[in-house]
Structure formats: C-alpha cells, structure tokens
PDB file of N, CA and C in Angstrom:
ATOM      1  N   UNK A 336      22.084 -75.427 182.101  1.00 91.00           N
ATOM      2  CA  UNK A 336      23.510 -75.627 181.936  1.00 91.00           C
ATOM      3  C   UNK A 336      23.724 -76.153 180.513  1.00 91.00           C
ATOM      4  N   UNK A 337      24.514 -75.536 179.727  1.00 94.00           N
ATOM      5  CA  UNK A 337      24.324 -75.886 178.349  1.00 94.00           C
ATOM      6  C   UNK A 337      25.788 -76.798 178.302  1.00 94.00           C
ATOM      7  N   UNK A 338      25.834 -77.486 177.651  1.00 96.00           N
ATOM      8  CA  UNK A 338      26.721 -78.620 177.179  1.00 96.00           C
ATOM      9  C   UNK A 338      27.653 -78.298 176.244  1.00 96.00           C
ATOM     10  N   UNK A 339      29.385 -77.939 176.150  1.00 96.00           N
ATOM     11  CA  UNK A 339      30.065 -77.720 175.011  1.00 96.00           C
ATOM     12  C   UNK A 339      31.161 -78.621 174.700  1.00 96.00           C
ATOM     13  N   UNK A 340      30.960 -79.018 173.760  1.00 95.00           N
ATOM     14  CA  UNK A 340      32.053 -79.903 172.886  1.00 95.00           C
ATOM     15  C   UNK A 340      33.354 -79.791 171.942  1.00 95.00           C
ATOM     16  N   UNK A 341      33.475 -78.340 172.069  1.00 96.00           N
ATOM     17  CA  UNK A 341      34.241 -78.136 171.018  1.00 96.00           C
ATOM     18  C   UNK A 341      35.426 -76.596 171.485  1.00 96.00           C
ATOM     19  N   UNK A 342      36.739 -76.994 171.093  1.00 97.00           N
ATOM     20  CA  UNK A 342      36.999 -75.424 171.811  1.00 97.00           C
ATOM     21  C   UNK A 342      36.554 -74.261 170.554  1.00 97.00           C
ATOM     22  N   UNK A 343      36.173 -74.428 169.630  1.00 97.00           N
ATOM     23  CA  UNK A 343      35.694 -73.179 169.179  1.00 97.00           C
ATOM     24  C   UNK A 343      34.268 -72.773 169.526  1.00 97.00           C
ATOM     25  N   UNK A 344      33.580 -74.124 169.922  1.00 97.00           N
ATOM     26  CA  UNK A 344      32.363 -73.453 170.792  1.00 97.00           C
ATOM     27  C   UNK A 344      32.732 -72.364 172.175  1.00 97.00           C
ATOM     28  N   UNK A 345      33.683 -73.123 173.010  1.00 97.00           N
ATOM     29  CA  UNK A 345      34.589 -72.534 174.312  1.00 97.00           C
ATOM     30  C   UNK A 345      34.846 -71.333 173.852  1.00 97.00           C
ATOM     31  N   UNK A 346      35.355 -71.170 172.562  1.00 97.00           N
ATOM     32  CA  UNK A 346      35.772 -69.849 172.410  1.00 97.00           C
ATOM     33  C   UNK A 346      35.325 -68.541 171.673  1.00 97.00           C
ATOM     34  N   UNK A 347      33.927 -69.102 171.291  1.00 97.00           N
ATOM     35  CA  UNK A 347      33.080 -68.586 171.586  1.00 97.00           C
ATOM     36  C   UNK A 347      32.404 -67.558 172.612  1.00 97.00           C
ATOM     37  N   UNK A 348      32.112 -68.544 173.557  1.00 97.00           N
ATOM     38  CA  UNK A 348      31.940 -68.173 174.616  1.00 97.00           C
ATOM     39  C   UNK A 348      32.435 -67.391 176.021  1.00 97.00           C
ATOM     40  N   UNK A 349      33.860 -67.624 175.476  1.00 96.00           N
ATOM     41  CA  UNK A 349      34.947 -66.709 176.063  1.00 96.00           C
ATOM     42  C   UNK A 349      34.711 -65.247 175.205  1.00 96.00           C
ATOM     43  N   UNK A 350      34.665 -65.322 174.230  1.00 96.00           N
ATOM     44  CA  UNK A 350      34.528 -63.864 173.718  1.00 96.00           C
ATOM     45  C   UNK A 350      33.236 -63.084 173.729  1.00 96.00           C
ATOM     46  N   UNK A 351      32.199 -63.693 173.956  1.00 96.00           N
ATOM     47  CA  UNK A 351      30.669 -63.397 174.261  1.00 96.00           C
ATOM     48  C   UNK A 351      29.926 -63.095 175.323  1.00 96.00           C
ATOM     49  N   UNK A 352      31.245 -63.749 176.667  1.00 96.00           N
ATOM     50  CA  UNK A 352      30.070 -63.984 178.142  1.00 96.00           C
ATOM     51  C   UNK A 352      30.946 -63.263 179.005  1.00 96.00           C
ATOM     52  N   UNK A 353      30.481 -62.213 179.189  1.00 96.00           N
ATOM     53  CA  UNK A 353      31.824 -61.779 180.316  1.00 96.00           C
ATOM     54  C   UNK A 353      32.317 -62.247 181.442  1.00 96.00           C
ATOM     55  N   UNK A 354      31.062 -62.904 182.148  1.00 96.00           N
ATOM     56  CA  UNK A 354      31.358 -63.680 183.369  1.00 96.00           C
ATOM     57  C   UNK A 354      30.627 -65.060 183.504  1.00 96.00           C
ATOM     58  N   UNK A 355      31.074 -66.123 183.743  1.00 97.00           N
ATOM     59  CA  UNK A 355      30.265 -67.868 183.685  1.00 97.00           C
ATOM     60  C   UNK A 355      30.995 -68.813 184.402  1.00 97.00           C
ATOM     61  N   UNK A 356      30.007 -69.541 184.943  1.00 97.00           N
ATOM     62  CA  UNK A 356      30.844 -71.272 185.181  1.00 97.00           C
ATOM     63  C   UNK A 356      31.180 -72.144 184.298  1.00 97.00           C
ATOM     64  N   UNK A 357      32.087 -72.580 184.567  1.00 96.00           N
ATOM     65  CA  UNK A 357      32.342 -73.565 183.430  1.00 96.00           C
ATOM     66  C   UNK A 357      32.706 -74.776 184.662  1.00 96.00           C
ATOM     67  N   UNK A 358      31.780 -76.347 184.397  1.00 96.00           N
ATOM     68  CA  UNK A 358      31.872 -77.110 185.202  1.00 96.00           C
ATOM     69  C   UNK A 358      32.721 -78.585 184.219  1.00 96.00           C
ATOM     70  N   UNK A 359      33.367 -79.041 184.375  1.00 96.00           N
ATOM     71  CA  UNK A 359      34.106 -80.189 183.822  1.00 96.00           C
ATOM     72  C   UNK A 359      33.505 -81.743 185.067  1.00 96.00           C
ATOM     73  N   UNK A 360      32.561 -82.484 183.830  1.00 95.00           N
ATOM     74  CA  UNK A 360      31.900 -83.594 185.032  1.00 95.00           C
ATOM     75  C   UNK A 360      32.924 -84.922 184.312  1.00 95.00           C
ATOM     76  N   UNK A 361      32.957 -85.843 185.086  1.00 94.00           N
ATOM     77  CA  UNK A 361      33.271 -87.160 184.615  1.00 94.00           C
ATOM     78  C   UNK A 361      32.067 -88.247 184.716  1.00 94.00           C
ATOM     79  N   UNK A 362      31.717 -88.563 183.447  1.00 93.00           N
ATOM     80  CA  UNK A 362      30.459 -89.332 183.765  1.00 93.00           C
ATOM     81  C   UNK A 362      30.452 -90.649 184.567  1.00 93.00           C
ATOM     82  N   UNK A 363      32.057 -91.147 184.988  1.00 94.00           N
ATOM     83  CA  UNK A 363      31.896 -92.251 185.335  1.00 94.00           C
ATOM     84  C   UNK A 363      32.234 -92.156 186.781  1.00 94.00           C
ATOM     85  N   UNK A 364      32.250 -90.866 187.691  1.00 92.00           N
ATOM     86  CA  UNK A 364      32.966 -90.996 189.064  1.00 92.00           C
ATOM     87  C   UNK A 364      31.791 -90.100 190.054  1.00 92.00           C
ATOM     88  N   UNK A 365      31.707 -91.426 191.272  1.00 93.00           N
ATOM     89  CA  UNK A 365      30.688 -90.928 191.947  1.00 93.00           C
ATOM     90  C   UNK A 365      30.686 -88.932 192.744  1.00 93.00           C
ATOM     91  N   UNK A 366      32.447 -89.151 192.653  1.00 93.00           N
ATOM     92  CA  UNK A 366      32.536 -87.583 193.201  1.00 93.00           C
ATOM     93  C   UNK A 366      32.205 -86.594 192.214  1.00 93.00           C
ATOM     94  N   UNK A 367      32.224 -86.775 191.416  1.00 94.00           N
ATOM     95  CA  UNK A 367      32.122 -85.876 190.272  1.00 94.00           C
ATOM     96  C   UNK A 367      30.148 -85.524 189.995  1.00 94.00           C
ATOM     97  N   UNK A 368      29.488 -87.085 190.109  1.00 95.00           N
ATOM     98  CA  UNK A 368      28.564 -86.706 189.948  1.00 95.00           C
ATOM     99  C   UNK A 368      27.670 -85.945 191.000  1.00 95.00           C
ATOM    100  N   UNK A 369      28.150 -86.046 192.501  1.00 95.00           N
ATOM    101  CA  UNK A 369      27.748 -85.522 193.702  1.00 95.00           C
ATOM    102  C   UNK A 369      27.995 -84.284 193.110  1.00 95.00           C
ATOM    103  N   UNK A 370      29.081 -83.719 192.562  1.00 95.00           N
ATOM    104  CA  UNK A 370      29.486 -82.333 192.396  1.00 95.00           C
ATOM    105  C   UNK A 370      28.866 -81.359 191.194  1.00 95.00           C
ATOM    106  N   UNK A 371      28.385 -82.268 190.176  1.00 95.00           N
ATOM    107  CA  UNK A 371      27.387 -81.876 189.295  1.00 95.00           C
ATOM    108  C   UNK A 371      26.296 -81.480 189.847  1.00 95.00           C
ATOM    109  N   UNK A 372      25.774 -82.370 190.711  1.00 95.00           N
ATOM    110  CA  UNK A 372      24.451 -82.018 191.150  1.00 95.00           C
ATOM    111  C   UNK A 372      24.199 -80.647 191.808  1.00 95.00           C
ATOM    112  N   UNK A 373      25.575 -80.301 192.811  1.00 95.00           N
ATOM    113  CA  UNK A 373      25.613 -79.071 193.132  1.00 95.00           C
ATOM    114  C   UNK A 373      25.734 -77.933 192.415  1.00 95.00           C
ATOM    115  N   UNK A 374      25.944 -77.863 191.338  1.00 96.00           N
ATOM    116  CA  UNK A 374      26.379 -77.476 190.911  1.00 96.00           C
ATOM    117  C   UNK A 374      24.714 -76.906 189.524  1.00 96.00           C
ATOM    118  N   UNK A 375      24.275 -78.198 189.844  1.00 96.00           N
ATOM    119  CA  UNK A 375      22.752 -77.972 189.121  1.00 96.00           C
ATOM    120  C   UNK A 375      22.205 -77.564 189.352  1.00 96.00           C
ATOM    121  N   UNK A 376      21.645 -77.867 190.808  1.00 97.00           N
ATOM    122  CA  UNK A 376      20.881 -76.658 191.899  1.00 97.00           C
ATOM    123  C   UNK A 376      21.263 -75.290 191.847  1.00 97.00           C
ATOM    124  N   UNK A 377      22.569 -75.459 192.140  1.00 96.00           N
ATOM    125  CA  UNK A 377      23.197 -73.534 191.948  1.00 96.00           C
ATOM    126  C   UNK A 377      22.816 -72.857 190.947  1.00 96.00           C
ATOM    127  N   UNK A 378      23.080 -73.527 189.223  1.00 96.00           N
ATOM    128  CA  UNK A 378      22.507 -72.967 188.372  1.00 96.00           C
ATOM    129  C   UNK A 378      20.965 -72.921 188.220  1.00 96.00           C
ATOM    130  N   UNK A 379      20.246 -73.711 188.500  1.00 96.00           N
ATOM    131  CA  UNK A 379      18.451 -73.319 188.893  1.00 96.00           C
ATOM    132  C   UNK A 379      18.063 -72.386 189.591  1.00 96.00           C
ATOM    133  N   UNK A 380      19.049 -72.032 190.813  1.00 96.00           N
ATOM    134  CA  UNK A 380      18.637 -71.084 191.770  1.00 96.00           C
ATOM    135  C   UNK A 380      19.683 -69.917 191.216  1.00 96.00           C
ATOM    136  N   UNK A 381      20.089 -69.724 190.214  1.00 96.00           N
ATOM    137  CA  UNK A 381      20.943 -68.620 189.637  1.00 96.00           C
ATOM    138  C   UNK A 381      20.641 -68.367 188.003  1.00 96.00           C
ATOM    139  N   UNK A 382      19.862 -68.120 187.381  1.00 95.00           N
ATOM    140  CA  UNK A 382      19.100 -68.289 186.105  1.00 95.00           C
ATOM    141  C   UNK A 382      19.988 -67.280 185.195  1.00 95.00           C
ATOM    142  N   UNK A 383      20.480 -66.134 186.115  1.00 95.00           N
ATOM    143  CA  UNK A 383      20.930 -64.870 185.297  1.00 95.00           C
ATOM    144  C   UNK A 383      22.383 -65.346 185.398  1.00 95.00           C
ATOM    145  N   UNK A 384      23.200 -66.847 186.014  1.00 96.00           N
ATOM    146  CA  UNK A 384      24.236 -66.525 185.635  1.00 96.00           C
ATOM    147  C   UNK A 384      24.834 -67.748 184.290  1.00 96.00           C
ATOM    148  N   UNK A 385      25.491 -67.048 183.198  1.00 96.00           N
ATOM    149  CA  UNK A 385      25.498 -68.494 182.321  1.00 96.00           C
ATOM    150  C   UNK A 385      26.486 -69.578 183.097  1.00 96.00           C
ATOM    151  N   UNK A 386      26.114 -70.893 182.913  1.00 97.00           N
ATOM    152  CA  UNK A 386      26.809 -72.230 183.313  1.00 97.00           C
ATOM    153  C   UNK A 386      26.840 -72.722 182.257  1.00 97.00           C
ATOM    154  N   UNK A 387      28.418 -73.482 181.944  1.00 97.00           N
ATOM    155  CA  UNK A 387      28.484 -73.839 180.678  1.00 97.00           C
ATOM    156  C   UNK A 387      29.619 -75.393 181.432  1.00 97.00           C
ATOM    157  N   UNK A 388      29.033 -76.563 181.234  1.00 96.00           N
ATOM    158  CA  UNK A 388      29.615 -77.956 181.171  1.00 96.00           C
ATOM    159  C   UNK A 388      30.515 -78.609 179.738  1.00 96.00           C
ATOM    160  N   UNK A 389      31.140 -79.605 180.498  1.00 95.00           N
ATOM    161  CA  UNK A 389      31.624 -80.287 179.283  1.00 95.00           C
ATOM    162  C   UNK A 389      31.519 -81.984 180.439  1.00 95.00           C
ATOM    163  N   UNK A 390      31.393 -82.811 179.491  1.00 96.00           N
ATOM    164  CA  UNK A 390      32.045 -83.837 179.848  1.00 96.00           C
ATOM    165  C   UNK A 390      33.495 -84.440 179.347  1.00 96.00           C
ATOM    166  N   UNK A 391      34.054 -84.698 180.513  1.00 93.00           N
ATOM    167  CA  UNK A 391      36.159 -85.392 180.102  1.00 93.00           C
ATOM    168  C   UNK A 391      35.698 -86.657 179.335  1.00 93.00           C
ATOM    169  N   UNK A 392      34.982 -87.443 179.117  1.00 94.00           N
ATOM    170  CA  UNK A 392      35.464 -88.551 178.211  1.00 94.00           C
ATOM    171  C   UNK A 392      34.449 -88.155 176.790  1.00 94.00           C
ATOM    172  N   UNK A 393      33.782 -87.343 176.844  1.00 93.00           N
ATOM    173  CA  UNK A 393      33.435 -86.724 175.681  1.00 93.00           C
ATOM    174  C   UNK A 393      33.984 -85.363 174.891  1.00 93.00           C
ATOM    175  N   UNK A 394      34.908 -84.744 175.628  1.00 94.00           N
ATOM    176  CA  UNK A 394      35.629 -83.565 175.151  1.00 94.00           C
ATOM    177  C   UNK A 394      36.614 -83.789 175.871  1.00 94.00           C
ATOM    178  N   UNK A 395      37.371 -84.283 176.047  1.00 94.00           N
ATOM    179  CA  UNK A 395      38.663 -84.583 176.070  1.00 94.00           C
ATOM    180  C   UNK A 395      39.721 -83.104 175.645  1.00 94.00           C
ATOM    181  N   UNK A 396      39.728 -83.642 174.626  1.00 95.00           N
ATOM    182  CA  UNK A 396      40.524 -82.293 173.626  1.00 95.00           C
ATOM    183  C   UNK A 396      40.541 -80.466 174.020  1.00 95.00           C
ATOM    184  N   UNK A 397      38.811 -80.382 174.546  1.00 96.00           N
ATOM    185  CA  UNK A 397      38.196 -79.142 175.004  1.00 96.00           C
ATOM    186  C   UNK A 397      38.839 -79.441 176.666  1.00 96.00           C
ATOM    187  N   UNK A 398      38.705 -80.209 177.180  1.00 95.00           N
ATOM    188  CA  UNK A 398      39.112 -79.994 178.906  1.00 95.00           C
ATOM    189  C   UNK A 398      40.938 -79.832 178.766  1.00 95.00           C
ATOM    190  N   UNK A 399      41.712 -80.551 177.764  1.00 95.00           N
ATOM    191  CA  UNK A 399      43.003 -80.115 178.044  1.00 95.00           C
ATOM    192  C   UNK A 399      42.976 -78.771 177.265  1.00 95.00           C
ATOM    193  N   UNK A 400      42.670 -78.674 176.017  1.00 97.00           N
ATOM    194  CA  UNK A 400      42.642 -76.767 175.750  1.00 97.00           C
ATOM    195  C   UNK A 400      42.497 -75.995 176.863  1.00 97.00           C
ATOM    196  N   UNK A 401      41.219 -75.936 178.110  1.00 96.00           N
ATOM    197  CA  UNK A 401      40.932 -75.239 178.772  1.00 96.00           C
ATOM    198  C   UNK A 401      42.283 -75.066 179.826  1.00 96.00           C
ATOM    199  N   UNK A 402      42.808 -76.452 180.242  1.00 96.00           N
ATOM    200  CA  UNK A 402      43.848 -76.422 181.079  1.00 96.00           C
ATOM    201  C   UNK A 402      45.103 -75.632 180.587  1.00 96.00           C
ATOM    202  N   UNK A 403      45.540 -75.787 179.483  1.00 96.00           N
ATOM    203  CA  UNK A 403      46.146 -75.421 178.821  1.00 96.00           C
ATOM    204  C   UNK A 403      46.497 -73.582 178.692  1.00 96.00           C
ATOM    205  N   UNK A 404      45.554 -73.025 177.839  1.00 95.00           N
ATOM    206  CA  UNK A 404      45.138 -71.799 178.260  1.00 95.00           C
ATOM    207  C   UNK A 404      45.007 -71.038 179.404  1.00 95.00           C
ATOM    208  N   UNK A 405      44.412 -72.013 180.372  1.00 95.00           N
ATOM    209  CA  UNK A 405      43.951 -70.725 181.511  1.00 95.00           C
ATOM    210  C   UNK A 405      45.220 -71.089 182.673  1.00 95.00           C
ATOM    211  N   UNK A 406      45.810 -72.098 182.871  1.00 95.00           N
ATOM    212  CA  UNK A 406      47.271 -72.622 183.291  1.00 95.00           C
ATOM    213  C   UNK A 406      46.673 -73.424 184.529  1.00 95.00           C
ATOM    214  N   UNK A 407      45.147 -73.357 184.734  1.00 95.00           N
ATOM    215  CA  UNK A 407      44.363 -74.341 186.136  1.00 95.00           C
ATOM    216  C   UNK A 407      44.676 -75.564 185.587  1.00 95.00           C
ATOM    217  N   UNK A 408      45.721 -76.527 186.110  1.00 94.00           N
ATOM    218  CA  UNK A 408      45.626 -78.392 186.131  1.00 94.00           C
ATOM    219  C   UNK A 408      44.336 -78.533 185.727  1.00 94.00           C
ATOM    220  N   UNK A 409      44.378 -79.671 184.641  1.00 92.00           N
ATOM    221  CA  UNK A 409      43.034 -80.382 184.872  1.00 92.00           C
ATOM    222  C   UNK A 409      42.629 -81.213 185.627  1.00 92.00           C
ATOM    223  N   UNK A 410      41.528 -80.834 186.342  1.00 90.00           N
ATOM    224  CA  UNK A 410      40.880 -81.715 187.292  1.00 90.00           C
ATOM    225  C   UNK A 410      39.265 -82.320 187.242  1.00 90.00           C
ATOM    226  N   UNK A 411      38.844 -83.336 187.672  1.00 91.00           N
ATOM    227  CA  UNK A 411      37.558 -83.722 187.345  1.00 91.00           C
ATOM    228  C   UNK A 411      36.905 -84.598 188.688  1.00 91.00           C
ATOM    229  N   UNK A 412      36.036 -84.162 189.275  1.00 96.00           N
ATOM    230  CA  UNK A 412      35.380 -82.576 188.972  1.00 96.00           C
ATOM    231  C   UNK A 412      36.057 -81.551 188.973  1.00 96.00           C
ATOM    232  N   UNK A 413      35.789 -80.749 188.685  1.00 96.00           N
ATOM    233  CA  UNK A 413      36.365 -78.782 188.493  1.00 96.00           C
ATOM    234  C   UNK A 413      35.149 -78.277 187.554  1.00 96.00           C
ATOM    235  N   UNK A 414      35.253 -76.804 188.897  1.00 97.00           N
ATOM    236  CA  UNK A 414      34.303 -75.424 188.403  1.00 97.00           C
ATOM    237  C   UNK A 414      35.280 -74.373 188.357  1.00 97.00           C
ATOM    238  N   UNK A 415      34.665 -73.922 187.011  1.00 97.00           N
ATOM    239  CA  UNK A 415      35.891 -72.627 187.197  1.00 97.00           C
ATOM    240  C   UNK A 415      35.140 -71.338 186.985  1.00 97.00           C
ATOM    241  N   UNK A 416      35.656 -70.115 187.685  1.00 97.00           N
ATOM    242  CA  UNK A 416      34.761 -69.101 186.997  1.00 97.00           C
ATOM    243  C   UNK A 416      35.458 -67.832 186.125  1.00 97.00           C
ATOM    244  N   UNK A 417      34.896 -67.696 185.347  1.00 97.00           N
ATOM    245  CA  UNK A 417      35.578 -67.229 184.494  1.00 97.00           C
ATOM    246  C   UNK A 417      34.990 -65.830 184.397  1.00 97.00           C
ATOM    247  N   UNK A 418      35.601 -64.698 184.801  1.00 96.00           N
ATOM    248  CA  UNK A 418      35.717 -63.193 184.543  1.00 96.00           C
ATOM    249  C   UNK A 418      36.469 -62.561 183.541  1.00 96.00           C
ATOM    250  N   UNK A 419      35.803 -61.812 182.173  1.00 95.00           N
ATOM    251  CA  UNK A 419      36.932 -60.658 181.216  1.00 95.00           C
ATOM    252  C   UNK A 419      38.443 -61.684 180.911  1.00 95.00           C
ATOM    253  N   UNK A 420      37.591 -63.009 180.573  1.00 93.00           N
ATOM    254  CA  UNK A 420      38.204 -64.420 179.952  1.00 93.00           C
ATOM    255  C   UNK A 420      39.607 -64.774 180.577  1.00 93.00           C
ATOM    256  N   UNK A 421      39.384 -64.214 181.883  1.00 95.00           N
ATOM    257  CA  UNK A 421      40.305 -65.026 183.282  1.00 95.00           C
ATOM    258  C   UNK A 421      39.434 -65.562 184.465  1.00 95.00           C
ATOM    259  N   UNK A 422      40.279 -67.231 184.443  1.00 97.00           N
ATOM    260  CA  UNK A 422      39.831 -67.613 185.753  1.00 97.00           C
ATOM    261  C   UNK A 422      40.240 -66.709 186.918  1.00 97.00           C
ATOM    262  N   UNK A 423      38.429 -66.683 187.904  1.00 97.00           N
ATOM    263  CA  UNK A 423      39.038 -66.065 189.174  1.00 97.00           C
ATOM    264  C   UNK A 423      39.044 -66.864 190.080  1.00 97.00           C
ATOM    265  N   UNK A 424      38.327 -68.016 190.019  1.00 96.00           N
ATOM    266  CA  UNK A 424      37.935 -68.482 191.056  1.00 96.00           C
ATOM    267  C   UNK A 424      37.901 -69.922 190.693  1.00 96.00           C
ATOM    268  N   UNK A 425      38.589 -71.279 191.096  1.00 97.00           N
ATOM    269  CA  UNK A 425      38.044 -72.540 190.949  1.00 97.00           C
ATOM    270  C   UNK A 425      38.058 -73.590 192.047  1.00 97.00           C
ATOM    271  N   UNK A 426      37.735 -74.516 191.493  1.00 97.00           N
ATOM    272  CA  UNK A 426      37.717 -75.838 192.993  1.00 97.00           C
ATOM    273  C   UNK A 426      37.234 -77.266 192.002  1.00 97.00           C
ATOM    274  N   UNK A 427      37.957 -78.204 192.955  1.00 95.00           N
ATOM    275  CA  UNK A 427      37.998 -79.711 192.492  1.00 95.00           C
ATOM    276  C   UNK A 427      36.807 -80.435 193.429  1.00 95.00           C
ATOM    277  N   UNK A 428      36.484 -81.414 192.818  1.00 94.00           N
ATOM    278  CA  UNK A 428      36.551 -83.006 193.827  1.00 94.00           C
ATOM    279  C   UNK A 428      35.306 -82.425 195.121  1.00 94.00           C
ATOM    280  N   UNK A 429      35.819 -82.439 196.262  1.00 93.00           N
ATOM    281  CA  UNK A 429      34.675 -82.053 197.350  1.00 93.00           C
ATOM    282  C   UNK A 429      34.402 -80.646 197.777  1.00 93.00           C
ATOM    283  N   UNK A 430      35.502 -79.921 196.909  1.00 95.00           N
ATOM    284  CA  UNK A 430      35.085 -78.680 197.428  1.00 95.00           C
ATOM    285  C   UNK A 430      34.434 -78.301 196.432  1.00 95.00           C
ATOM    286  N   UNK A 431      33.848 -78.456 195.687  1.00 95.00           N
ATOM    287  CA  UNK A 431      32.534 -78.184 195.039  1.00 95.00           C
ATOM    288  C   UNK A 431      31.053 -78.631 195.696  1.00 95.00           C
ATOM    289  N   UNK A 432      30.697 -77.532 196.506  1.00 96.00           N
ATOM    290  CA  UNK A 432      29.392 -77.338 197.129  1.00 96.00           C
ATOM    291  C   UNK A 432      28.517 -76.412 196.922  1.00 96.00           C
ATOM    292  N   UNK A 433      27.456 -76.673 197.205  1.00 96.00           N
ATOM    293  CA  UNK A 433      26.437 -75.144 196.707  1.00 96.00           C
ATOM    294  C   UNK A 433      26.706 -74.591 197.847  1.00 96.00           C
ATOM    295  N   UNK A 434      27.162 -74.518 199.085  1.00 95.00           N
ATOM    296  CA  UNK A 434      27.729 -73.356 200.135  1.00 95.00           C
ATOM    297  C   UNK A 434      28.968 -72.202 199.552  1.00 95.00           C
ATOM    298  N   UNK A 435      29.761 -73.454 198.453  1.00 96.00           N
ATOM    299  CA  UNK A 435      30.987 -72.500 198.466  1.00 96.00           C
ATOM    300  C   UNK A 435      30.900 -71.934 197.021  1.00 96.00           C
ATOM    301  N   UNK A 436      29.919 -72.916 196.152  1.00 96.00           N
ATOM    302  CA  UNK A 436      29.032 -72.077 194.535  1.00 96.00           C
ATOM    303  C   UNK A 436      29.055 -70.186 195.199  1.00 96.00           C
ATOM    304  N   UNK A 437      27.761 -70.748 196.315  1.00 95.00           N
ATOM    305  CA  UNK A 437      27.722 -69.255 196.782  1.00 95.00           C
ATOM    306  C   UNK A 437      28.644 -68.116 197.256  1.00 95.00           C
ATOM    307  N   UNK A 438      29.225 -68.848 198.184  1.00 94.00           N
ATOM    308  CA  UNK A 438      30.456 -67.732 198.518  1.00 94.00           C
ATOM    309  C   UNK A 438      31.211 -67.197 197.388  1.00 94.00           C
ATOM    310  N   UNK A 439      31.932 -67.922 196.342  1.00 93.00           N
ATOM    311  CA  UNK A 439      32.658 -67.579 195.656  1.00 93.00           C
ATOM    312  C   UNK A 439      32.600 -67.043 194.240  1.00 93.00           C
ATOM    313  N   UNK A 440      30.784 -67.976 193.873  1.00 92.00           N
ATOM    314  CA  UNK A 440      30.414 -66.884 192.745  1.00 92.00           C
ATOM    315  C   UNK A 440      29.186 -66.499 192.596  1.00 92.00           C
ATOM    316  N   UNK A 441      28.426 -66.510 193.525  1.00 79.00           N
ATOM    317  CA  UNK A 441      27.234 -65.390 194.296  1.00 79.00           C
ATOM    318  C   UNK A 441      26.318 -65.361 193.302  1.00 79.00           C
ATOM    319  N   UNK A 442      25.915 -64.368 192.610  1.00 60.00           N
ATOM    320  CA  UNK A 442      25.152 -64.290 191.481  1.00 60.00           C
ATOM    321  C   UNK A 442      25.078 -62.912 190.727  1.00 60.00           C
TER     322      UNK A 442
END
C-alpha cells in the first residue's frame, strides 16, 4: 500500500491507474485503525490490485481535494474505489471489512 501526500501525486495516479483503492486512515482513531488493517490484509491477498493510502492529519489538503473532486463527503475511515478516474464504489467507519473489500472490489 503505497502512501500519498500530495494531490499532484493523487493526480498522478488518477491519470496512470485505471482501477485502485484509495484508503483515507486517521492515525489517531481506534475505528479507523481496525479498518486499515482490513484493508492491509486485502491488499496482501490482492498484489495485482494498486492500493494507494493517505493519512487525514498528514494530508489534510489531499483528503479535502479528493472530497472535493469526486463529490464522496469526507470521511475517516473511507475506501474508495476508483474506476476510468470515477468513484464506483466506497464505505466509511465499520463497513470497511475484508468480507465487503471482497464483494465490492474483488480483484
């Protein structure tokens, strides 16, 4: 899971990856970190799909751009997945599980 800080890194990556997670963690909230973790596993057991993180009190600026742009509230936790540089698919808080990683963005 690679780490981005910057929205021209983000946008980057929007123009490069056709399809990815993008996970938004809060380093200081126990739900968030439960939801990372799932979210870690998924990407270990999914190698071919890119996962791309940020942390909210370290990119700040990059998590409201993202909100901003794609029109998803910001939320923390939030996974979003991003298809042909539209969200299709996201989820907050507890519904971030590796049951519903799977259902919704498979591999």
């Amino acid at each position: 899971m690679e780490k981005l800080e910057t929205i021209e890194q983000f946008d980057r990556v929007m123009k490069e990856t056709e399809r990815f997670l993008f996970v938004k963690h809060s380093l200081t909230c126990p739900i968030s970190q439960a939801a990372f973790g799932e979210c870690e596993k998924f990407a270990a057991d999914h190698p071919e799909l890119a996962v791309y993180c940020l942390y909210v009190q370290e990119a700040r600026p990059l998590s409201n751009y993202i909100a901003e742009t794609t029109g998803v509230k910001h939320e923390s936790p939030q996974v979003l997945l991003f298809e042909n540089g539209r969200v299709v698919w996201h989820a907050s808080h507890w519904a971030i599980t590796y049951g519903a990683l799977s259902e919704h963005v498979g591999a």
